[in-house]
């Protein structure tokens, strides 16, 4: 009996693989409805390295050297993402009037901050990166040849809205 059960596992796995995926739900306009992208805190490193790899691919295409993740810039980005959520607006100034320079100095970054990209969205980090890459100003932040360090973080509200912040420095 156990032998038949064990032999049936591969057959069941093969049948499960053949299952038809659920079609996307469509809105009244006929377009697919957005899926909620929920971030688990255990995925932080994976998401940060996926962003780093993607930014470095853009930089390679632009002829720039690869960036390295920087803990201080990650901290500055995380602080600003949470602060934007508190203010309920995406902008480059903190609720206390702080600038990018102020935020990176507060976390002990000794290099020079070069740029900051921000976003308020329900999209994934890669969809957000793609949007930034289409804007020349935001793309320049990511491909600046002077940059050597990257900070990347986010804050996700209970509603699912994500506040993304990317910071570069040299």
Short mmCIF file of C-alpha atoms in Angstrom, two decimals:
data_model
loop_
_atom_site.label_atom_id
_atom_site.label_comp_id
_atom_site.label_asym_id
_atom_site.label_seq_id
_atom_site.Cartn_x
_atom_site.Cartn_y
_atom_site.Cartn_z
CA UNK A 1 0.00 0.00 0.00
CA UNK A 2 2.76 2.46 0.91
CA UNK A 3 4.57 1.58 -2.29
CA UNK A 4 1.54 2.55 -4.43
CA UNK A 5 1.24 5.82 -2.55
CA UNK A 6 4.92 6.64 -3.04
CA UNK A 7 4.72 5.76 -6.75
CA UNK A 8 1.65 7.95 -7.19
CA UNK A 9 3.42 11.11 -5.94
CA UNK A 10 5.25 11.82 -9.24
CA UNK A 11 2.01 11.30 -11.16
CA UNK A 12 0.15 13.73 -8.91
CA UNK A 13 2.98 16.26 -9.20
CA UNK A 14 2.88 16.01 -13.00
CA UNK A 15 -0.88 16.53 -13.02
CA UNK A 16 -0.56 19.54 -10.74
CA UNK A 17 2.00 21.06 -13.09
CA UNK A 18 -0.48 20.73 -15.94
CA UNK A 19 -3.18 22.66 -14.10
CA UNK A 20 -4.40 25.74 -15.91
CA UNK A 21 -3.29 28.90 -14.10
CA UNK A 22 -6.00 31.20 -12.87
CA UNK A 23 -6.68 33.86 -15.53
CA UNK A 24 -6.04 37.47 -14.49
CA UNK A 25 -9.00 39.33 -13.03
CA UNK A 26 -10.12 42.16 -15.30
CA UNK A 27 -11.42 45.55 -14.33
CA UNK A 28 -14.37 47.36 -15.91
CA UNK A 29 -11.98 48.80 -18.50
CA UNK A 30 -10.95 45.29 -19.62
CA UNK A 31 -7.42 45.67 -18.24
CA UNK A 32 -5.97 43.27 -15.67
CA UNK A 33 -6.43 44.36 -12.07
CA UNK A 34 -3.27 44.96 -10.12
CA UNK A 35 -2.22 42.28 -7.69
CA UNK A 36 -1.22 43.32 -4.21
CA UNK A 37 2.53 42.96 -3.81
CA UNK A 38 3.03 42.16 -0.15
CA UNK A 39 6.61 42.35 1.12
CA UNK A 40 7.73 40.00 3.89
CA UNK A 41 10.44 41.43 6.14
CA UNK A 42 12.43 38.21 5.63
CA UNK A 43 12.77 39.18 1.93
CA UNK A 44 14.65 42.43 2.58
CA UNK A 45 18.10 41.21 1.52
CA UNK A 46 16.71 39.42 -1.54
CA UNK A 47 14.86 42.54 -2.70
CA UNK A 48 17.84 44.81 -2.07
CA UNK A 49 20.21 42.54 -4.00
CA UNK A 50 17.69 42.13 -6.85
CA UNK A 51 17.57 45.94 -7.11
CA UNK A 52 21.36 46.18 -6.90
CA UNK A 53 21.76 43.62 -9.71
CA UNK A 54 19.20 45.43 -11.86
CA UNK A 55 20.75 48.86 -11.30
CA UNK A 56 24.18 47.41 -12.06
CA UNK A 57 22.83 45.98 -15.33
CA UNK A 58 21.69 49.51 -16.27
CA UNK A 59 25.07 50.87 -15.25
CA UNK A 60 26.92 48.28 -17.30
CA UNK A 61 24.89 49.25 -20.37
CA UNK A 62 25.83 52.88 -19.68
CA UNK A 63 29.52 52.03 -19.25
CA UNK A 64 29.57 52.77 -15.50
CA UNK A 65 31.21 50.67 -12.79
CA UNK A 66 28.97 48.49 -10.59
CA UNK A 67 27.66 49.80 -7.27
CA UNK A 68 27.87 48.15 -3.87
CA UNK A 69 25.12 48.16 -1.28
CA UNK A 70 25.91 50.47 1.61
CA UNK A 71 24.37 49.97 5.06
CA UNK A 72 24.33 53.68 5.90
CA UNK A 73 22.61 54.59 2.62
CA UNK A 74 20.12 51.76 3.18
CA UNK A 75 19.34 53.27 6.59
CA UNK A 76 18.89 56.76 5.13
CA UNK A 77 16.59 55.34 2.43
CA UNK A 78 14.53 53.41 5.00
CA UNK A 79 14.13 56.50 7.19
CA UNK A 80 12.97 58.59 4.25
CA UNK A 81 10.55 55.93 2.98
CA UNK A 82 8.84 55.78 6.37
CA UNK A 83 8.82 59.59 6.62
CA UNK A 84 7.18 59.96 3.20
CA UNK A 85 4.45 57.55 4.35
CA UNK A 86 3.90 59.63 7.49
CA UNK A 87 3.65 62.79 5.36
CA UNK A 88 1.54 60.92 2.78
CA UNK A 89 3.41 62.47 -0.12
CA UNK A 90 6.40 61.48 -2.20
CA UNK A 91 8.96 64.24 -2.08
CA UNK A 92 12.62 64.73 -1.35
CA UNK A 93 12.27 66.65 1.94
CA UNK A 94 11.79 65.09 5.35
CA UNK A 95 8.98 66.13 7.66
CA UNK A 96 11.61 68.06 9.63
CA UNK A 97 12.81 69.87 6.48
CA UNK A 98 15.79 67.53 6.05
CA UNK A 99 17.44 67.02 2.69
CA UNK A 100 19.22 63.99 1.28
CA UNK A 101 22.49 65.45 2.56
CA UNK A 102 21.07 65.78 6.09
CA UNK A 103 19.72 62.22 6.08
CA UNK A 104 22.94 60.56 4.93
CA UNK A 105 25.00 62.57 7.42
CA UNK A 106 22.68 61.52 10.26
CA UNK A 107 23.32 57.83 9.55
CA UNK A 108 27.09 58.32 9.41
CA UNK A 109 27.72 58.04 5.68
CA UNK A 110 31.10 59.67 5.07
CA UNK A 111 30.87 59.79 1.28
CA UNK A 112 29.09 62.32 -0.88
CA UNK A 113 25.39 61.75 -1.60
CA UNK A 114 24.75 62.03 -5.33
CA UNK A 115 21.07 61.42 -5.92
CA UNK A 116 17.78 60.04 -4.71
CA UNK A 117 14.85 58.40 -6.51
CA UNK A 118 11.52 58.05 -4.74
CA UNK A 119 8.19 56.49 -5.56
CA UNK A 120 4.75 55.97 -4.06
CA UNK A 121 3.18 52.92 -5.66
CA UNK A 122 1.70 49.44 -5.35
CA UNK A 123 4.24 48.10 -7.86
CA UNK A 124 7.17 45.77 -7.26
CA UNK A 125 10.73 47.03 -6.98
CA UNK A 126 11.47 45.94 -10.55
CA UNK A 127 8.38 47.69 -11.94
CA UNK A 128 9.43 50.78 -9.99
CA UNK A 129 12.96 50.54 -11.37
CA UNK A 130 11.56 50.25 -14.89
CA UNK A 131 9.54 53.44 -14.35
CA UNK A 132 12.61 55.25 -13.02
CA UNK A 133 14.65 54.04 -15.99
CA UNK A 134 12.25 55.70 -18.45
CA UNK A 135 12.74 59.14 -16.88
CA UNK A 136 16.07 60.71 -17.90
CA UNK A 137 16.61 62.50 -14.56
CA UNK A 138 15.91 59.40 -12.48
CA UNK A 139 17.93 57.21 -14.83
CA UNK A 140 20.88 59.60 -14.45
CA UNK A 141 20.76 59.12 -10.66
CA UNK A 142 21.19 55.37 -11.16
CA UNK A 143 23.83 55.57 -13.90
CA UNK A 144 25.91 58.49 -12.57
CA UNK A 145 29.51 57.42 -13.30
CA UNK A 146 30.71 59.01 -10.03
CA UNK A 147 28.50 56.73 -7.90
CA UNK A 148 30.03 53.81 -6.00
CA UNK A 149 27.39 53.03 -3.37
CA UNK A 150 23.68 52.27 -3.40
CA UNK A 151 21.11 52.47 -0.66
CA UNK A 152 17.67 51.03 -1.26
CA UNK A 153 14.73 50.63 1.10
CA UNK A 154 10.96 50.95 1.40
CA UNK A 155 8.06 51.23 3.76
CA UNK A 156 4.85 49.32 3.07
CA UNK A 157 1.59 50.51 4.57
CA UNK A 158 -1.08 48.08 5.75
CA UNK A 159 -3.06 49.00 2.61
CA UNK A 160 -0.21 47.63 0.49
CA UNK A 161 1.05 51.01 -0.74
CA UNK A 162 4.85 51.03 -0.93
CA UNK A 163 7.12 54.04 -0.50
CA UNK A 164 10.41 53.28 -2.30
CA UNK A 165 13.68 55.21 -1.87
CA UNK A 166 16.93 54.66 -3.79
CA UNK A 167 20.02 56.67 -2.84
CA UNK A 168 23.42 56.79 -4.55
CA UNK A 169 26.69 58.06 -3.15
CA UNK A 170 30.42 58.27 -3.85
#
